Amino acid sequence: MNSSHDTLPRAAIPGASVIARLSCMVVQPVLSRVVRRIAERHPSLFARLGPHQGTDFVIDPVELPFALHLRPDPEALVFRAVPRDALPAAGATIRGKFMLLLELVDSEEDGDAAFFSRDLDVTGDTEAVVRLRNALDDVDGSIAEETAEMFGPPGRAILARLRRAYPT
């Protein structure tokens, strides 16, 4: 899996940088809580990543005003929202529509099919991306549902609404 160019369209939106920064501030406490909980419940994820625990992944849901930065190092775990104009240097970038990325996390979609249909754009270290995918494939259950469950009925309602709003 490798692509050398961004195939997904982007439109410049006036004030996008301000919206992105505000959005990051709003979602960051949730992301921090989620990643800590997932790390506690699924420590085997890190072992499956092997040498790629220190890889910086940029996960870019194209419809959102920000991207996500993941460094799955169990000693210094990073999962943060980042404005696109302030992305860190990435070992690998995974870009696609939000719901596709969410379904890939839960292994509900075929990453290879999404890549070859150009619904998913992967750049950088493809071995790291494959290891991340394999680690997520080994998780029993749904990380999305676990995350929604953390927030009780509102979390479950938001996940259900997202799944209805983003038909695949």
Short mmCIF file of C-alpha atoms in Angstrom, two decimals:
data_model
loop_
_atom_site.label_atom_id
_atom_site.label_comp_id
_atom_site.label_asym_id
_atom_site.label_seq_id
_atom_site.Cartn_x
_atom_site.Cartn_y
_atom_site.Cartn_z
CA MET A 1 0.00 0.00 0.00
CA ASN A 2 1.63 3.16 -1.09
CA SER A 3 0.56 6.22 -2.92
CA SER A 4 2.81 9.17 -3.56
CA HIS A 5 0.13 11.82 -3.92
CA ASP A 6 -3.04 13.00 -2.26
CA THR A 7 -5.96 11.82 -4.35
CA LEU A 8 -8.73 13.18 -2.16
CA PRO A 9 -10.07 16.66 -2.90
CA ARG A 10 -9.58 19.49 -0.49
CA ALA A 11 -11.28 22.87 -0.54
CA ALA A 12 -9.92 25.99 1.11
CA ILE A 13 -12.42 27.32 3.62
CA PRO A 14 -12.06 30.84 4.99
CA GLY A 15 -11.28 30.67 8.71
CA ALA A 16 -10.49 26.97 8.48
CA SER A 17 -7.39 27.35 10.61
CA VAL A 18 -9.33 28.95 13.47
CA ILE A 19 -12.07 26.33 13.22
CA ALA A 20 -9.45 23.58 13.23
CA ARG A 21 -7.71 24.93 16.33
CA LEU A 22 -10.97 25.35 18.24
CA SER A 23 -12.10 21.88 17.22
CA CYS A 24 -8.82 20.41 18.42
CA MET A 25 -9.25 22.08 21.82
CA VAL A 26 -12.77 20.67 22.13
CA VAL A 27 -12.00 17.06 21.17
CA GLN A 28 -8.58 16.69 22.82
CA PRO A 29 -9.84 15.77 26.32
CA VAL A 30 -12.03 13.08 24.76
CA LEU A 31 -9.16 11.72 22.66
CA SER A 32 -6.87 11.58 25.69
CA ARG A 33 -9.44 9.66 27.70
CA VAL A 34 -10.18 7.30 24.82
CA VAL A 35 -6.57 6.42 24.07
CA ARG A 36 -5.75 5.79 27.74
CA ARG A 37 -8.72 3.46 28.08
CA ILE A 38 -7.99 1.57 24.86
CA ALA A 39 -4.35 1.18 25.88
CA GLU A 40 -5.40 -0.20 29.29
CA ARG A 41 -7.87 -2.66 27.81
CA HIS A 42 -5.77 -3.79 24.84
CA PRO A 43 -2.09 -3.81 25.78
CA SER A 44 -1.42 -6.47 23.13
CA LEU A 45 -1.92 -3.79 20.47
CA PHE A 46 1.52 -2.43 21.29
CA ALA A 47 3.28 -5.77 21.04
CA ARG A 48 1.80 -6.33 17.58
CA LEU A 49 3.26 -3.04 16.39
CA GLY A 50 6.80 -4.12 17.24
CA PRO A 51 9.31 -1.51 16.10
CA HIS A 52 6.51 0.76 14.88
CA GLN A 53 5.46 1.74 18.40
CA GLY A 54 7.53 4.87 17.85
CA THR A 55 6.11 5.64 14.42
CA ASP A 56 4.15 8.85 14.10
CA PHE A 57 0.90 8.13 12.26
CA VAL A 58 -1.21 10.94 10.86
CA ILE A 59 -4.80 9.80 10.48
CA ASP A 60 -6.67 12.31 8.38
CA PRO A 61 -10.48 12.11 8.24
CA VAL A 62 -10.95 14.43 5.29
CA GLU A 63 -14.34 15.83 6.31
CA LEU A 64 -13.19 16.94 9.76
CA PRO A 65 -11.42 20.25 10.33
CA PHE A 66 -8.38 18.51 11.84
CA ALA A 67 -6.29 15.37 11.58
CA LEU A 68 -5.19 12.98 14.31
CA HIS A 69 -1.64 12.27 15.39
CA LEU A 70 -1.01 8.83 16.86
CA ARG A 71 2.29 7.59 18.27
CA PRO A 72 1.47 4.21 19.82
CA ASP A 73 4.44 4.12 22.17
CA PRO A 74 3.14 2.56 25.42
CA GLU A 75 5.72 4.55 27.40
CA ALA A 76 4.76 7.88 25.81
CA LEU A 77 1.40 7.39 24.14
CA VAL A 78 0.24 10.23 21.87
CA PHE A 79 -3.22 10.63 20.38
CA ARG A 80 -4.08 14.22 19.63
CA ALA A 81 -6.07 16.36 17.28
CA VAL A 82 -3.88 18.54 15.09
CA PRO A 83 -4.77 21.33 12.66
CA ARG A 84 -3.72 20.36 9.15
CA ASP A 85 -1.41 23.34 8.94
CA ALA A 86 0.50 22.06 11.98
CA LEU A 87 0.85 18.35 11.24
CA PRO A 88 3.88 16.63 12.68
CA ALA A 89 6.37 14.81 10.50
CA ALA A 90 4.68 11.48 9.92
CA GLY A 91 6.15 8.07 9.39
CA ALA A 92 2.85 7.14 7.76
CA THR A 93 -0.30 8.99 6.78
CA ILE A 94 -3.72 7.39 6.40
CA ARG A 95 -6.33 9.60 4.76
CA GLY A 96 -9.98 8.92 3.99
CA LYS A 97 -13.53 9.68 4.96
CA PHE A 98 -14.27 9.55 8.68
CA MET A 99 -16.65 6.63 8.61
CA LEU A 100 -14.33 4.57 6.43
CA LEU A 101 -11.50 5.16 8.91
CA LEU A 102 -13.80 4.24 11.80
CA GLU A 103 -14.84 1.04 10.05
CA LEU A 104 -11.20 0.20 9.38
CA VAL A 105 -10.46 0.57 13.09
CA ASP A 106 -13.15 -2.01 13.77
CA SER A 107 -12.11 -4.22 10.83
CA GLU A 108 -15.54 -3.78 9.29
CA GLU A 109 -14.04 -2.65 5.99
CA ASP A 110 -11.38 -4.20 3.81
CA GLY A 111 -8.42 -1.82 3.88
CA ASP A 112 -6.92 -3.28 0.71
CA ALA A 113 -10.16 -2.78 -1.20
CA ALA A 114 -10.49 0.78 0.12
CA PHE A 115 -6.91 1.53 -0.92
CA PHE A 116 -7.24 0.12 -4.42
CA SER A 117 -10.57 1.88 -4.95
CA ARG A 118 -8.79 5.12 -3.93
CA ASP A 119 -11.19 5.68 -1.05
CA LEU A 120 -8.16 5.40 1.23
CA ASP A 121 -4.86 7.16 0.70
CA VAL A 122 -1.76 5.82 2.42
CA THR A 123 1.63 7.46 2.25
CA GLY A 124 4.89 6.80 4.03
CA ASP A 125 5.90 3.59 5.76
CA THR A 126 3.40 1.03 4.53
CA GLU A 127 4.84 -1.69 6.78
CA ALA A 128 3.88 0.46 9.78
CA VAL A 129 0.35 0.87 8.41
CA VAL A 130 0.00 -2.87 7.81
CA ARG A 131 1.21 -3.60 11.34
CA LEU A 132 -1.29 -1.10 12.75
CA ARG A 133 -4.06 -2.69 10.72
CA ASN A 134 -3.07 -6.19 11.84
CA ALA A 135 -2.93 -5.06 15.47
CA LEU A 136 -6.43 -3.61 15.20
CA ASP A 137 -7.67 -6.75 13.44
CA ASP A 138 -6.60 -8.80 16.47
CA VAL A 139 -8.78 -6.82 18.86
CA ASP A 140 -11.85 -8.75 19.97
CA GLY A 141 -14.95 -6.61 19.68
CA SER A 142 -15.37 -3.07 18.48
CA ILE A 143 -13.10 -0.24 19.57
CA ALA A 144 -15.74 2.22 18.35
CA GLU A 145 -18.38 0.61 20.54
CA GLU A 146 -16.00 0.43 23.51
CA THR A 147 -15.32 4.12 23.05
CA ALA A 148 -19.01 4.95 22.79
CA GLU A 149 -19.68 2.85 25.89
CA MET A 150 -17.19 4.96 27.86
CA PHE A 151 -19.59 7.87 27.52
CA GLY A 152 -22.75 5.93 28.38
CA PRO A 153 -26.04 6.55 26.61
CA PRO A 154 -24.85 9.82 24.99
CA GLY A 155 -21.80 8.02 23.56
CA ARG A 156 -23.89 5.17 22.19
CA ALA A 157 -26.36 7.66 20.69
CA ILE A 158 -23.56 9.62 19.02
CA LEU A 159 -22.04 6.47 17.52
CA ALA A 160 -25.44 5.33 16.24
CA ARG A 161 -26.05 8.76 14.74
CA LEU A 162 -22.61 8.77 13.09
CA ARG A 163 -23.27 5.37 11.56
CA ARG A 164 -26.61 6.59 10.20
CA ALA A 165 -25.18 9.90 8.96
CA TYR A 166 -22.29 8.32 7.09
CA PRO A 167 -23.74 5.55 5.02
CA THR A 168 -21.10 3.33 3.43
#
